[in-house]
Protein backbone atom coordinates (compact mmCIF):
# COMPACT_ATOMS: atom_id res chain seq x y z
CA UNK A 1 0.00 0.00 0.00
CA UNK A 2 1.37 3.36 -0.98
CA UNK A 3 1.62 6.05 1.72
CA UNK A 4 -0.51 8.39 -0.42
CA UNK A 5 -3.30 5.81 -0.64
CA UNK A 6 -3.15 5.21 3.10
CA UNK A 7 -3.37 8.96 3.73
CA UNK A 8 -6.39 9.30 1.44
CA UNK A 9 -8.15 6.38 3.14
CA UNK A 10 -7.45 7.76 6.63
CA UNK A 11 -8.63 11.25 5.70
CA UNK A 12 -11.83 9.92 4.11
CA UNK A 13 -12.60 7.88 7.26
CA UNK A 14 -11.97 10.93 9.44
CA UNK A 15 -14.20 13.13 7.28
CA UNK A 16 -16.95 10.49 7.41
CA UNK A 17 -16.86 10.51 11.24
CA UNK A 18 -16.98 14.32 11.27
CA UNK A 19 -19.93 14.27 8.87
CA UNK A 20 -21.89 11.99 11.21
CA UNK A 21 -21.60 14.53 14.03
CA UNK A 22 -21.71 13.83 17.74
CA UNK A 23 -18.97 14.09 20.33
CA UNK A 24 -17.47 10.58 20.06
CA UNK A 25 -16.62 8.49 17.05
CA UNK A 26 -18.46 5.32 16.14
CA UNK A 27 -15.85 3.00 17.65
CA UNK A 28 -15.92 4.71 21.06
CA UNK A 29 -19.71 4.95 21.46
CA UNK A 30 -20.13 1.78 23.51
CA UNK A 31 -17.29 2.70 25.89
CA UNK A 32 -18.80 6.13 26.52
CA UNK A 33 -22.21 4.54 27.14
CA UNK A 34 -20.68 2.06 29.60
CA UNK A 35 -19.01 4.88 31.53
CA UNK A 36 -22.37 6.65 31.67
CA UNK A 37 -23.93 3.49 33.19
CA UNK A 38 -21.24 3.18 35.83
CA UNK A 39 -21.09 6.89 36.63
CA UNK A 40 -22.64 8.76 39.55
CA UNK A 41 -26.34 8.41 40.37
CA UNK A 42 -27.15 11.43 38.26
CA UNK A 43 -28.37 12.04 34.74
CA UNK A 44 -25.69 11.61 32.09
CA UNK A 45 -26.15 12.76 28.50
CA UNK A 46 -24.22 12.27 25.29
CA UNK A 47 -24.74 13.26 21.67
CA UNK A 48 -23.60 10.80 19.03
CA UNK A 49 -23.91 10.57 15.27
CA UNK A 50 -25.72 7.53 13.98
CA UNK A 51 -25.75 4.67 16.50
CA UNK A 52 -23.61 1.74 15.44
CA UNK A 53 -25.00 -1.78 15.53
CA UNK A 54 -22.42 -2.61 18.23
CA UNK A 55 -23.71 0.27 20.37
CA UNK A 56 -27.30 -0.93 20.02
CA UNK A 57 -26.31 -4.41 21.21
CA UNK A 58 -24.31 -2.81 24.04
CA UNK A 59 -27.38 -0.84 25.17
CA UNK A 60 -29.32 -4.10 25.43
CA UNK A 61 -26.53 -5.73 27.43
CA UNK A 62 -26.25 -2.74 29.78
CA UNK A 63 -29.97 -3.00 30.47
CA UNK A 64 -29.63 -6.70 31.32
CA UNK A 65 -26.43 -6.35 33.40
CA UNK A 66 -26.97 -3.03 35.20
CA UNK A 67 -30.70 -2.39 34.82
CA UNK A 68 -29.94 0.95 33.17
CA UNK A 69 -32.31 2.13 30.48
CA UNK A 70 -31.33 4.87 28.09
CA UNK A 71 -33.66 7.48 26.69
CA UNK A 72 -32.93 7.84 22.99
CA UNK A 73 -34.02 11.00 21.22
CA UNK A 74 -33.29 11.80 17.59
CA UNK A 75 -32.35 15.40 16.82
CA UNK A 76 -33.45 15.91 13.23
CA UNK A 77 -31.94 19.40 12.97
CA UNK A 78 -28.37 18.26 13.61
CA UNK A 79 -28.90 14.66 12.41
CA UNK A 80 -27.58 13.29 15.69
CA UNK A 81 -28.92 11.15 18.52
CA UNK A 82 -29.13 12.32 22.13
CA UNK A 83 -28.88 9.56 24.75
CA UNK A 84 -29.43 10.01 28.47
CA UNK A 85 -29.50 7.67 31.45
CA UNK A 86 -29.32 7.60 35.23
CA UNK A 87 -25.98 6.18 36.39
CA UNK A 88 -25.68 3.32 38.86
CA UNK A 89 -23.14 4.99 41.14
CA UNK A 90 -20.76 2.03 40.93
CA UNK A 91 -17.93 2.04 43.47
CA UNK A 92 -14.92 -0.24 43.65
CA UNK A 93 -15.35 -1.78 47.11
CA UNK A 94 -12.16 -3.86 46.72
CA UNK A 95 -10.07 -0.69 46.61
CA UNK A 96 -8.33 0.07 49.89
CA UNK A 97 -9.72 3.19 51.51
CA UNK A 98 -7.43 5.52 53.39
XYZ file of C-alpha atoms in Angstrom:
98
model
C 0.000 0.000 0.000
C 1.371 3.362 -0.980
C 1.618 6.053 1.716
C -0.510 8.387 -0.418
C -3.305 5.807 -0.639
C -3.155 5.207 3.101
C -3.367 8.957 3.733
C -6.389 9.301 1.444
C -8.149 6.383 3.145
C -7.447 7.764 6.633
C -8.633 11.248 5.698
C -11.834 9.916 4.111
C -12.604 7.878 7.258
C -11.965 10.930 9.439
C -14.196 13.131 7.280
C -16.949 10.491 7.412
C -16.865 10.512 11.242
C -16.977 14.320 11.272
C -19.934 14.272 8.867
C -21.888 11.989 11.211
C -21.603 14.528 14.034
C -21.707 13.830 17.736
C -18.968 14.092 20.327
C -17.471 10.584 20.063
C -16.623 8.485 17.050
C -18.465 5.318 16.136
C -15.848 3.002 17.646
C -15.924 4.707 21.060
C -19.710 4.950 21.465
C -20.134 1.783 23.514
C -17.288 2.696 25.889
C -18.797 6.127 26.524
C -22.210 4.539 27.137
C -20.679 2.056 29.601
C -19.007 4.880 31.529
C -22.371 6.652 31.670
C -23.928 3.492 33.188
C -21.245 3.179 35.833
C -21.094 6.886 36.626
C -22.640 8.761 39.553
C -26.339 8.409 40.370
C -27.147 11.428 38.263
C -28.372 12.038 34.740
C -25.692 11.606 32.094
C -26.151 12.763 28.499
C -24.225 12.268 25.293
C -24.737 13.257 21.666
C -23.597 10.801 19.025
C -23.914 10.572 15.269
C -25.724 7.530 13.978
C -25.748 4.674 16.504
C -23.614 1.742 15.437
C -24.996 -1.782 15.532
C -22.420 -2.606 18.228
C -23.713 0.270 20.374
C -27.300 -0.931 20.023
C -26.312 -4.409 21.213
C -24.312 -2.811 24.044
C -27.378 -0.843 25.173
C -29.318 -4.101 25.429
C -26.526 -5.732 27.429
C -26.255 -2.742 29.779
C -29.974 -3.003 30.467
C -29.625 -6.696 31.323
C -26.433 -6.348 33.396
C -26.973 -3.035 35.199
C -30.697 -2.394 34.823
C -29.937 0.946 33.171
C -32.311 2.126 30.481
C -31.333 4.868 28.086
C -33.664 7.484 26.686
C -32.928 7.839 22.992
C -34.024 10.995 21.222
C -33.290 11.800 17.591
C -32.351 15.398 16.819
C -33.450 15.913 13.231
C -31.942 19.396 12.972
C -28.368 18.264 13.610
C -28.898 14.658 12.415
C -27.577 13.295 15.694
C -28.921 11.153 18.519
C -29.130 12.324 22.131
C -28.878 9.561 24.750
C -29.428 10.006 28.472
C -29.504 7.673 31.455
C -29.323 7.595 35.229
C -25.975 6.182 36.386
C -25.684 3.320 38.861
C -23.136 4.992 41.136
C -20.762 2.033 40.930
C -17.930 2.037 43.474
C -14.924 -0.240 43.654
C -15.345 -1.785 47.110
C -12.160 -3.857 46.721
C -10.074 -0.695 46.610
C -8.329 0.065 49.890
C -9.718 3.189 51.507
C -7.435 5.522 53.389
